[in-house]
Amino acid sequence: MTAYRLASGGLIDRSNTIGFTFDGANLSGHAGDTLASALLANDRLLVGRSFKYHRPRGIVTAGSAEPNALVTIGTGARRDPNTKATVAELYDGLAATSQNRWPSLAFDIGAVNDRLSRFLSAGFYYKTFMWPAAFWEKVYEPLIRRAAGLGRTDLPRDPDGYEKSWAHCDLLVVGSGPAGLAAALVAARSGLRVILVEQDFALGGALLSETTKLDGEAPYIFSRHAIDELHGHPGVTLLPRTTVFGWYDDNVFGAVERVQKHSATIDAARPVERLWRIVAKHAILATGAEERPLVFGGNDRPGVMMASAASTYANRFGVAAGRSVAIFTNGSSGYRTAADLSARGVEIAALIDSRTDASDRAPDGVRVVRGGGIVDTKGRQRVRAVIADRGGFEEMIACDAVAMSGGWSPVIHLACQRGGRPVWSQALQAFLAPEVGDGLVMAGAAAGHYRLSECLDDGARKASAIVEALGRPVAGFERPVVGEEVDPSFTALWHVPGARSKAFVDFQNDVHGKDLGLALREGFGHVEHAKRYTTSGMATDQGKLGNVNAIGILAAMRGVSPAEVGTTTFRPFYTPVSFGALAGSSRDEHAMPVRRSPLHGWAARHGAVFIDAGLWYRSSWFPKAGEKTWRESVDREVRTVREHAGLCDVSTLGKIEVFGPDAAEFLNRLYCNPVLKLPVGKARYGLMLREDGMVYDDGTVSRLGETHFLVTTTTAMAAGVLSHMEFAAQALWPELRVRFLSVSDQWAQMSIAGPKARTILQAVVEDDLSNAAFPFLAAREVRLKGSLKARLFRISFSGELAYELAVPAGYGEAVADALMRAGEPQGLCAYGVEALNVLRIEKGHVTHAELDGRVTPDDAGLGRMMGTSKPDFIGKRLSTRFGLTAADRAQLVGLKALEADKDMRAGAHLLKDGAKPSTVNDQGWVSSVCFSPTLGTHIALAFLKSGRERYGEKIIVWDRLRGVETVAEVCDPVFVDPENRRLMA
Amino acid sequence: MASLISCPHCGVRPKEEFSIRGDATPVRPAPMASDEAWNDYVHVRANPRGRIREHWQHVAGCRRWLVVERDNFTHEVFSVTDAAAARGGAR
Amino acid sequence: MRYSALSIFKQALAGNLGWKPAWREPQPKPHYDVIIVGGGGHGLATAYYLAREFGIRNVAVVEKGYLGSGNVGRNTTIVRSNYMLPGNEPFYEFSLKLWEGLERELNYNVMLSQRGIISLYHNDGQRDHYVRRGNAMMMEGVAAEQLDRETLKKMLPFLNFDHARFPIIGGLLQRRAGTARHDAVAWGFARGADRLGVDLIQNCEVTGIRREDGIVTGVETTKGFIGCNRLALAAAGNTSRVGEMAGLKLPIESHVLQAFVTEGLKPCIDHVITYGAGHFYISQSDKGGLVFGAEIDGYSSYAQRGNLATAEHVMEEGVTMIPGLSRVRVLRAWGGVMDMSMDGSPIIDRTPIDNLYLNCGWCYGGFKATPASGFCFAHLIAKGESHHVARALRLDRFERGFPIDEAGAGTQPNLH
């Protein structure tokens, strides 16, 4: 048995001893312990160091509001920094290390800050470190950064998995204490679908540490019966180790379940944490109440803890907070703790009650100091005495722990996350949750009902009302007989007068009473200003303990009620949630889905190098044996297409079928160029604008029948264009009879381009493909040899004689193989999007490199396409704005490199020869660049101010970012076959 | 609203199944309407705090465009209707 | 009183009891030369520069809540000037230059930390875009650097180089970019303006704008009518509501943007880093919290809170970019109401109403603009004409066809 472990009692399994380490020391505890209770049992009171002054700190609470006892749990890549020892379930092999100290927890150099603290008052850093200017980043900031922060991480890759789950219920009960259990029992018995969530690893809440008898037995017995019963109801889900962290619109709650955070060995098949999104018709917050610290001199000394925590450690964990405990209280809770500790044989050094008129009765033999207060504590790494003051008479009382009770605050956090402000209750001297509507109600201590009997009644009552609201008969709940109970009344005491040393309000961030006074003095008295200026309430506990005292102190100093001071804003997360839990399995390669073309396998068999294109993998080039660089492959592919023929996978283009009697009229309004009179069996280039007159997307429009069109989009915009079309059809012109079907995934589509394209294609197509029978821009269904129906379009991006052949996706590879075989004698090669890019640049065709959302059709040299005589099309009207028609707009031009040894790269800007670089002198920018094997030089597409008037001008291609400046000649963007002879061949 | 949307065709669905376009109040002017009317339609928004109508599309569901009438401060939803129906379309 | 190491030393010896209020708490006078609506960063900076640069000191800032209660206290504190378009880049560079002198200018440490911003890119198209942007910066004389994958691996070894769905191929670095302590910016400008005689009137909500013969003559407030010769609106987030009081309809939609902070950690991320395959961005505050955010929630909202689906998406982007964030715990989420304009860029301009001036449309980029926004707005109010770096930020640019669309996303505010 260890130093502070009581001889008996508690809900721990004394037969099951668990080994763990703290800062390398081998220690042991029992199943059912938290890390904090085990550390206390081992006389390890010093657990951490505070944020600013690096003061030694111990364990303050027995729950999730803990500000001090933060440790790093785990080793290697499984280290979890800033874990609260007070909620960490002890497991065999748990390895914990202390934080924010160097070189050791007991001797921390950073503690020098404490000696200098008078110079480090609230906001001191706003007033200094300004000289000399460069010193901030170089000297001061690194020092501050190193001193600040708590836990350490090297950001290693997390070996563990996470998952997400939805849940739906009639009633969500948050908290499994007396109110929560009573509510869950009533709802379950009434047949509701109930989810009961508890942040602790054990269900039962306060019943696990409460000593008031229920039906003559320890209250945890009642909780066990209740939980057993709940387990038997089919509609009930119990979620221990789960924290509801947020309340969102539509009564959706976010919760995180710690599935495997209590084990040294992780089952890789299961997540370590699971995120729940719980959709609840109703919710009851039975989240209890938080005990308030008292703000007295030296109240942060290790050994000073909440009175309720001292009771919990004794009653639930069988651990004494000390051998001789001084109790400081402003209400009856301190007496309760005195009784709990006395009953377990712990000596009470004194019970100091700030009230003079209290009638509470202390256990026999306990000395009570009424009307007194602690003004200081003694000891360094563990309290060894307190200085109590009563009416100016000071007395030193030896002790090795202090239990403090400053009253109670209902835990209302979740109820205030959606804009409702807490309401001050003068009677309870506490903030209560606002009325937030039917979906969420508070019950038990969270509603300000502190007595055990009230909690049980209130939980049952609130659940009954919900059952009724859902139109179900209410099942009965017979409240167990409650033994003698204490009404935890108190007299608010925000600040204990006469503090002889720092009296902390926010423990972790080292904000003490004088800091708040300074803030007020300097004009930062608004609660938000005080928080932001002093950092009170901004630590990892988000002020769960300290905020109410800060408000009370500000109120007292300003001479107003806490109601007038108000609270800072409650926001998610109730307690911190890991990135991993919130991200779930969407990470790494699985961050986004992968789309593969139906020709992916074909391309892979031909050795394609693939490249990301949005979600798609596209074949980029097809290296052949002996080719050392991608350029060699691409140059060969381009030359092969220009001289023989090539086959390119273009399946990723968006394909949308448009049907209906008004399909032509609809498309005529959608595209800026005319579509209405497009003949059946023909295709046309189509340009879509946004309503602001800028180019949105381009593609082809093919009329397959009088009332049937097929439009293509760029790969990137496929989804956007479909939505855009649906919006136009449903929200703009619902009177038009038109329907769409996205068939992007249904067709494998390949481009066969080059002078030999017709010969090759004719080998697999039954239909006559002669120029007369299938001219440029023909588009219709054809039959392949072997009778497969396909769609053939005589369109060209490369500028060559070219076709796009679409076959049902499942036939894609077979048809591509057949074409490759048929094309082999003709020199057909597979080519990828890199070669396609070169081919289209040579031909002056634009892609999204040019159409970047700021370009008009005229900018792109496509102004003549605009059907200005059409009565209406999207983008027509705003195209005529002054700025969109200005003569000095940047226009698409070609650039020919004049210096062969210098690179021209996309993203370069353009400058007049001899002009000084400046934003004003900036003439434009380069959108696409390639080496043209056809021309034997680098060429580019660029946007140049008034560019079409400047053909022949020599211009500086200015790429200072890469350190390259070169000269190019401005020219027409069509470098190859401007007469379209190849296209029409 | 920000968690769930009740699609008139598909029922209650999570927010992330939807995409949002913006204010549904402006009506596309006639082709020959004034410059001001067109500028207002494309660029100007009343943007009140309170009750608004907004275009959402159920992209991961029925793909219908919807008009969501809601309070943009409390996030309470008053109605979700099909946009075509809202325009008097027969669909 | 002047702030210095010496004043801290002296005051400390006196128990820190001698510090004076950072600003007065005046009652409004009946009339001012200029009233600024909005005591956030931009409004306070405008007041400061009006008094300091343009000699107009009979100025009031009226604020419905507390000073700095808007987006200046609810952002991710990033300061940068890595813009691409000529309407923006000179303005943001002017702002960054003002930032660089702000601490001495204001005698207030706003903790400008020029730790550098690295914008990652993941494919050739993005690379070309960032090169275009980098060169646009260098045209304006702003240093930018292109980082290749190997350099990034050395600088930021914790990035996802091995298992990324969208591999990192490089990044654009602006070394002079960084972060600043957001609240301190508001407080520094407030203190500076106050010392120059500006009245900062808190808890004073404007309820109406009074016009006589079409000319603005003052504002109705919860503290009564206050007259003025010129009225300047700097109420981003609520621009439309205040503008409506003067009958203005504006190219603005209000949207909510969430931001997040983790528990405090020892230094682990030394730059501002942005993700190219999403919108995620992250930096570490001097206190140790990782401050981050990503896209807006996407719907019109005046509620300063976000939804869980977006928050989850932000975390997905985070662990995808930096796998080691997985076990780091997120402490707090908050939401700011953004003035989303129709092209993603702000407006500093006169309005069709005489004597009424407008500063709005900051989208989610207003923090970095704070000094220049104040300077240029003050210039406009004092001189009646735009400062040369803010000439493009006109209200009529939409109808005239001169949008400043950095994202190329058009007139749908939630896409910017």
mmCIF file of N, CA, C and O in Angstrom, chain A residues 320-375:
data_model
loop_
_atom_site.group_PDB
_atom_site.id
_atom_site.type_symbol
_atom_site.label_atom_id
_atom_site.label_comp_id
_atom_site.label_asym_id
_atom_site.label_seq_id
_atom_site.Cartn_x
_atom_site.Cartn_y
_atom_site.Cartn_z
ATOM 1 N N ALA A 320 -6.166 9.549 -0.125
ATOM 2 C CA ALA A 320 -6.252 10.757 0.698
ATOM 3 C C ALA A 320 -5.484 11.871 0.018
ATOM 4 O O ALA A 320 -4.370 11.665 -0.464
ATOM 5 N N ALA A 321 -6.104 13.054 -0.029
ATOM 6 C CA ALA A 321 -5.421 14.204 -0.636
ATOM 7 C C ALA A 321 -4.192 14.563 0.192
ATOM 8 O O ALA A 321 -3.219 15.100 -0.323
ATOM 9 N N GLY A 322 -4.225 14.285 1.486
ATOM 10 C CA GLY A 322 -3.093 14.557 2.357
ATOM 11 C C GLY A 322 -3.280 13.789 3.648
ATOM 12 O O GLY A 322 -4.291 13.103 3.837
ATOM 13 N N ARG A 323 -2.301 13.924 4.498
ATOM 14 C CA ARG A 323 -2.458 13.270 5.803
ATOM 15 C C ARG A 323 -3.181 14.180 6.776
ATOM 16 O O ARG A 323 -3.851 13.749 7.690
ATOM 17 N N SER A 324 -2.981 15.483 6.523
ATOM 18 C CA SER A 324 -3.640 16.471 7.379
ATOM 19 C C SER A 324 -4.125 17.590 6.465
ATOM 20 O O SER A 324 -3.321 18.317 5.883
ATOM 21 N N VAL A 325 -5.420 17.665 6.322
ATOM 22 C CA VAL A 325 -5.988 18.528 5.284
ATOM 23 C C VAL A 325 -6.662 19.739 5.919
ATOM 24 O O VAL A 325 -7.500 19.593 6.809
ATOM 25 N N ALA A 326 -6.255 20.926 5.432
ATOM 26 C CA ALA A 326 -6.983 22.136 5.819
ATOM 27 C C ALA A 326 -8.090 22.363 4.810
ATOM 28 O O ALA A 326 -7.882 22.180 3.609
ATOM 29 N N ILE A 327 -9.247 22.726 5.304
ATOM 30 C CA ILE A 327 -10.373 22.965 4.399
ATOM 31 C C ILE A 327 -10.734 24.438 4.472
ATOM 32 O O ILE A 327 -10.821 25.016 5.568
ATOM 33 N N PHE A 328 -10.907 25.033 3.294
ATOM 34 C CA PHE A 328 -11.286 26.445 3.229
ATOM 35 C C PHE A 328 -12.547 26.516 2.391
ATOM 36 O O PHE A 328 -12.565 26.082 1.240
ATOM 37 N N THR A 329 -13.610 27.065 2.977
ATOM 38 C CA THR A 329 -14.896 27.028 2.280
ATOM 39 C C THR A 329 -15.681 28.309 2.507
ATOM 40 O O THR A 329 -15.432 29.033 3.475
ATOM 41 N N ASN A 330 -16.592 28.570 1.591
ATOM 42 C CA ASN A 330 -17.548 29.661 1.791
ATOM 43 C C ASN A 330 -18.962 29.106 1.844
ATOM 44 O O ASN A 330 -19.932 29.819 1.647
ATOM 45 N N GLY A 331 -19.073 27.780 2.037
ATOM 46 C CA GLY A 331 -20.401 27.190 2.054
ATOM 47 C C GLY A 331 -20.372 25.815 2.679
ATOM 48 O O GLY A 331 -19.354 25.364 3.220
ATOM 49 N N SER A 332 -21.466 25.119 2.544
ATOM 50 C CA SER A 332 -21.597 23.852 3.257
ATOM 51 C C SER A 332 -20.801 22.725 2.617
ATOM 52 O O SER A 332 -20.576 21.700 3.244
ATOM 53 N N SER A 333 -20.376 22.915 1.344
ATOM 54 C CA SER A 333 -19.640 21.824 0.699
ATOM 55 C C SER A 333 -18.352 21.484 1.437
ATOM 56 O O SER A 333 -17.929 20.324 1.463
ATOM 57 N N GLY A 334 -17.730 22.489 2.024
ATOM 58 C CA GLY A 334 -16.503 22.230 2.773
ATOM 59 C C GLY A 334 -16.754 21.293 3.934
ATOM 60 O O GLY A 334 -15.910 20.453 4.277
ATOM 61 N N TYR A 335 -17.927 21.427 4.528
ATOM 62 C CA TYR A 335 -18.277 20.556 5.651
ATOM 63 C C TYR A 335 -18.480 19.136 5.168
ATOM 64 O O TYR A 335 -18.161 18.163 5.837
ATOM 65 N N ARG A 336 -19.024 19.041 3.959
ATOM 66 C CA ARG A 336 -19.246 17.728 3.387
ATOM 67 C C ARG A 336 -17.919 17.001 3.183
ATOM 68 O O ARG A 336 -17.749 15.834 3.513
ATOM 69 N N THR A 337 -16.966 17.774 2.675
ATOM 70 C CA THR A 337 -15.644 17.187 2.459
ATOM 71 C C THR A 337 -15.002 16.804 3.792
ATOM 72 O O THR A 337 -14.367 15.753 3.924
ATOM 73 N N ALA A 338 -15.203 17.669 4.783
ATOM 74 C CA ALA A 338 -14.667 17.354 6.118
ATOM 75 C C ALA A 338 -15.230 16.033 6.621
ATOM 76 O O ALA A 338 -14.503 15.174 7.143
ATOM 77 N N ALA A 339 -16.546 15.848 6.384
ATOM 78 C CA ALA A 339 -17.172 14.609 6.839
ATOM 79 C C ALA A 339 -16.625 13.418 6.058
ATOM 80 O O ALA A 339 -16.318 12.360 6.622
ATOM 81 N N ASP A 340 -16.502 13.601 4.722
ATOM 82 C CA ASP A 340 -16.000 12.503 3.879
ATOM 83 C C ASP A 340 -14.599 12.081 4.307
ATOM 84 O O ASP A 340 -14.292 10.895 4.413
ATOM 85 N N LEU A 341 -13.736 13.082 4.532
ATOM 86 C CA LEU A 341 -12.347 12.761 4.873
ATOM 87 C C LEU A 341 -12.263 12.180 6.276
ATOM 88 O O LEU A 341 -11.545 11.188 6.514
ATOM 89 N N SER A 342 -12.978 12.785 7.192
ATOM 90 C CA SER A 342 -12.950 12.281 8.574
ATOM 91 C C SER A 342 -13.407 10.838 8.629
ATOM 92 O O SER A 342 -12.819 10.006 9.328
ATOM 93 N N ALA A 343 -14.476 10.573 7.875
ATOM 94 C CA ALA A 343 -15.030 9.217 7.897
ATOM 95 C C ALA A 343 -14.010 8.194 7.430
ATOM 96 O O ALA A 343 -14.101 7.014 7.755
ATOM 97 N N ARG A 344 -13.047 8.647 6.639
ATOM 98 C CA ARG A 344 -12.045 7.718 6.113
ATOM 99 C C ARG A 344 -10.710 7.857 6.851
ATOM 100 O O ARG A 344 -9.675 7.408 6.373
ATOM 101 N N GLY A 345 -10.775 8.536 7.963
ATOM 102 C CA GLY A 345 -9.620 8.562 8.835
ATOM 103 C C GLY A 345 -8.574 9.600 8.492
ATOM 104 O O GLY A 345 -7.449 9.545 8.957
ATOM 105 N N VAL A 346 -8.934 10.543 7.639
ATOM 106 C CA VAL A 346 -7.985 11.602 7.309
ATOM 107 C C VAL A 346 -8.149 12.730 8.315
ATOM 108 O O VAL A 346 -9.271 13.141 8.616
ATOM 109 N N GLU A 347 -7.020 13.224 8.788
ATOM 110 C CA GLU A 347 -7.073 14.295 9.787
ATOM 111 C C GLU A 347 -7.435 15.620 9.115
ATOM 112 O O GLU A 347 -6.933 15.940 8.046
ATOM 113 N N ILE A 348 -8.302 16.377 9.748
ATOM 114 C CA ILE A 348 -8.646 17.711 9.256
ATOM 115 C C ILE A 348 -7.878 18.713 10.120
ATOM 116 O O ILE A 348 -8.134 18.828 11.320
ATOM 117 N N ALA A 349 -6.962 19.443 9.485
ATOM 118 C CA ALA A 349 -6.133 20.382 10.249
ATOM 119 C C ALA A 349 -6.993 21.513 10.789
ATOM 120 O O ALA A 349 -6.801 21.959 11.925
ATOM 121 N N ALA A 350 -7.901 21.984 9.961
ATOM 122 C CA ALA A 350 -8.853 23.004 10.386
ATOM 123 C C ALA A 350 -9.854 23.169 9.277
ATOM 124 O O ALA A 350 -9.555 22.879 8.122
ATOM 125 N N LEU A 351 -11.029 23.656 9.643
ATOM 126 C CA LEU A 351 -12.010 23.999 8.629
ATOM 127 C C LEU A 351 -12.203 25.501 8.723
ATOM 128 O O LEU A 351 -12.695 26.009 9.731
ATOM 129 N N ILE A 352 -11.743 26.197 7.706
ATOM 130 C CA ILE A 352 -11.811 27.656 7.724
ATOM 131 C C ILE A 352 -13.000 28.069 6.885
ATOM 132 O O ILE A 352 -13.081 27.741 5.706
ATOM 133 N N ASP A 353 -13.937 28.737 7.502
ATOM 134 C CA ASP A 353 -15.178 29.121 6.822
ATOM 135 C C ASP A 353 -15.208 30.633 6.716
ATOM 136 O O ASP A 353 -15.090 31.338 7.720
ATOM 137 N N SER A 354 -15.329 31.153 5.527
ATOM 138 C CA SER A 354 -15.314 32.605 5.347
ATOM 139 C C SER A 354 -16.554 33.252 5.934
ATOM 140 O O SER A 354 -16.580 34.451 6.174
ATOM 141 N N ARG A 355 -17.584 32.474 6.175
ATOM 142 C CA ARG A 355 -18.831 33.035 6.689
ATOM 143 C C ARG A 355 -18.761 33.117 8.218
ATOM 144 O O ARG A 355 -18.128 32.291 8.859
ATOM 145 N N THR A 356 -19.445 34.101 8.734
ATOM 146 C CA THR A 356 -19.518 34.206 10.196
ATOM 147 C C THR A 356 -20.810 33.616 10.714
ATOM 148 O O THR A 356 -20.915 33.268 11.885
ATOM 149 N N ASP A 357 -21.786 33.499 9.834
ATOM 150 C CA ASP A 357 -23.131 33.128 10.284
ATOM 151 C C ASP A 357 -23.519 31.713 9.883
ATOM 152 O O ASP A 357 -24.684 31.381 9.844
ATOM 153 N N ALA A 358 -22.540 30.900 9.579
ATOM 154 C CA ALA A 358 -22.888 29.577 9.078
ATOM 155 C C ALA A 358 -23.396 28.688 10.194
ATOM 156 O O ALA A 358 -22.929 28.754 11.332
ATOM 157 N N SER A 359 -24.337 27.835 9.864
ATOM 158 C CA SER A 359 -24.865 26.923 10.874
ATOM 159 C C SER A 359 -24.459 25.484 10.598
ATOM 160 O O SER A 359 -24.886 24.577 11.294
ATOM 161 N N ASP A 360 -23.664 25.287 9.541
ATOM 162 C CA ASP A 360 -23.263 23.914 9.209
ATOM 163 C C ASP A 360 -22.479 23.299 10.379
ATOM 164 O O ASP A 360 -21.760 23.980 11.097
ATOM 165 N N ARG A 361 -22.629 22.017 10.482
ATOM 166 C CA ARG A 361 -21.988 21.328 11.590
ATOM 167 C C ARG A 361 -20.799 20.527 11.070
ATOM 168 O O ARG A 361 -20.924 19.757 10.119
ATOM 169 N N ALA A 362 -19.672 20.766 11.678
ATOM 170 C CA ALA A 362 -18.469 20.038 11.275
ATOM 171 C C ALA A 362 -18.417 18.698 12.010
ATOM 172 O O ALA A 362 -19.030 18.546 13.063
ATOM 173 N N PRO A 363 -17.697 17.739 11.451
ATOM 174 C CA PRO A 363 -17.555 16.457 12.150
ATOM 175 C C PRO A 363 -16.943 16.677 13.529
ATOM 176 O O PRO A 363 -16.188 17.632 13.745
ATOM 177 N N ASP A 364 -17.246 15.785 14.412
ATOM 178 C CA ASP A 364 -16.727 15.908 15.775
ATOM 179 C C ASP A 364 -15.212 16.008 15.750
ATOM 180 O O ASP A 364 -14.544 15.300 14.993
ATOM 181 N N GLY A 365 -14.725 16.906 16.567
ATOM 182 C CA GLY A 365 -13.281 17.016 16.720
ATOM 183 C C GLY A 365 -12.624 17.908 15.701
ATOM 184 O O GLY A 365 -11.423 18.152 15.770
ATOM 185 N N VAL A 366 -13.361 18.394 14.711
ATOM 186 C CA VAL A 366 -12.757 19.263 13.700
ATOM 187 C C VAL A 366 -12.864 20.707 14.164
ATOM 188 O O VAL A 366 -13.933 21.181 14.539
ATOM 189 N N ARG A 367 -11.739 21.376 14.118
ATOM 190 C CA ARG A 367 -11.715 22.774 14.539
ATOM 191 C C ARG A 367 -12.214 23.656 13.399
ATOM 192 O O ARG A 367 -11.751 23.541 12.268
ATOM 193 N N VAL A 368 -13.164 24.511 13.697
ATOM 194 C CA VAL A 368 -13.734 25.397 12.682
ATOM 195 C C VAL A 368 -13.298 26.827 12.972
ATOM 196 O O VAL A 368 -13.406 27.309 14.095
ATOM 197 N N VAL A 369 -12.771 27.503 11.945
ATOM 198 C CA VAL A 369 -12.414 28.914 12.054
ATOM 199 C C VAL A 369 -13.457 29.689 11.262
ATOM 200 O O VAL A 369 -13.415 29.715 10.034
ATOM 201 N N ARG A 370 -14.420 30.267 11.959
ATOM 202 C CA ARG A 370 -15.486 30.969 11.231
ATOM 203 C C ARG A 370 -15.074 32.408 10.956
ATOM 204 O O ARG A 370 -14.368 33.031 11.731
ATOM 205 N N GLY A 371 -15.540 32.914 9.821
ATOM 206 C CA GLY A 371 -15.205 34.295 9.468
ATOM 207 C C GLY A 371 -13.740 34.465 9.136
ATOM 208 O O GLY A 371 -13.209 35.565 9.211
ATOM 209 N N GLY A 372 -13.096 33.389 8.747
ATOM 210 C CA GLY A 372 -11.671 33.468 8.453
ATOM 211 C C GLY A 372 -11.379 33.243 6.981
ATOM 212 O O GLY A 372 -12.270 32.974 6.180
ATOM 213 N N GLY A 373 -10.124 33.424 6.661
ATOM 214 C CA GLY A 373 -9.715 33.184 5.282
ATOM 215 C C GLY A 373 -8.241 32.865 5.232
ATOM 216 O O GLY A 373 -7.480 33.277 6.108
ATOM 217 N N ILE A 374 -7.835 32.153 4.215
ATOM 218 C CA ILE A 374 -6.416 31.879 4.024
ATOM 219 C C ILE A 374 -5.821 33.054 3.269
ATOM 220 O O ILE A 374 -6.384 33.505 2.267
ATOM 221 N N VAL A 375 -4.709 33.575 3.721
ATOM 222 C CA VAL A 375 -4.060 34.686 3.037
ATOM 223 C C VAL A 375 -2.738 34.250 2.398
ATOM 224 O O VAL A 375 -2.204 34.961 1.562
#
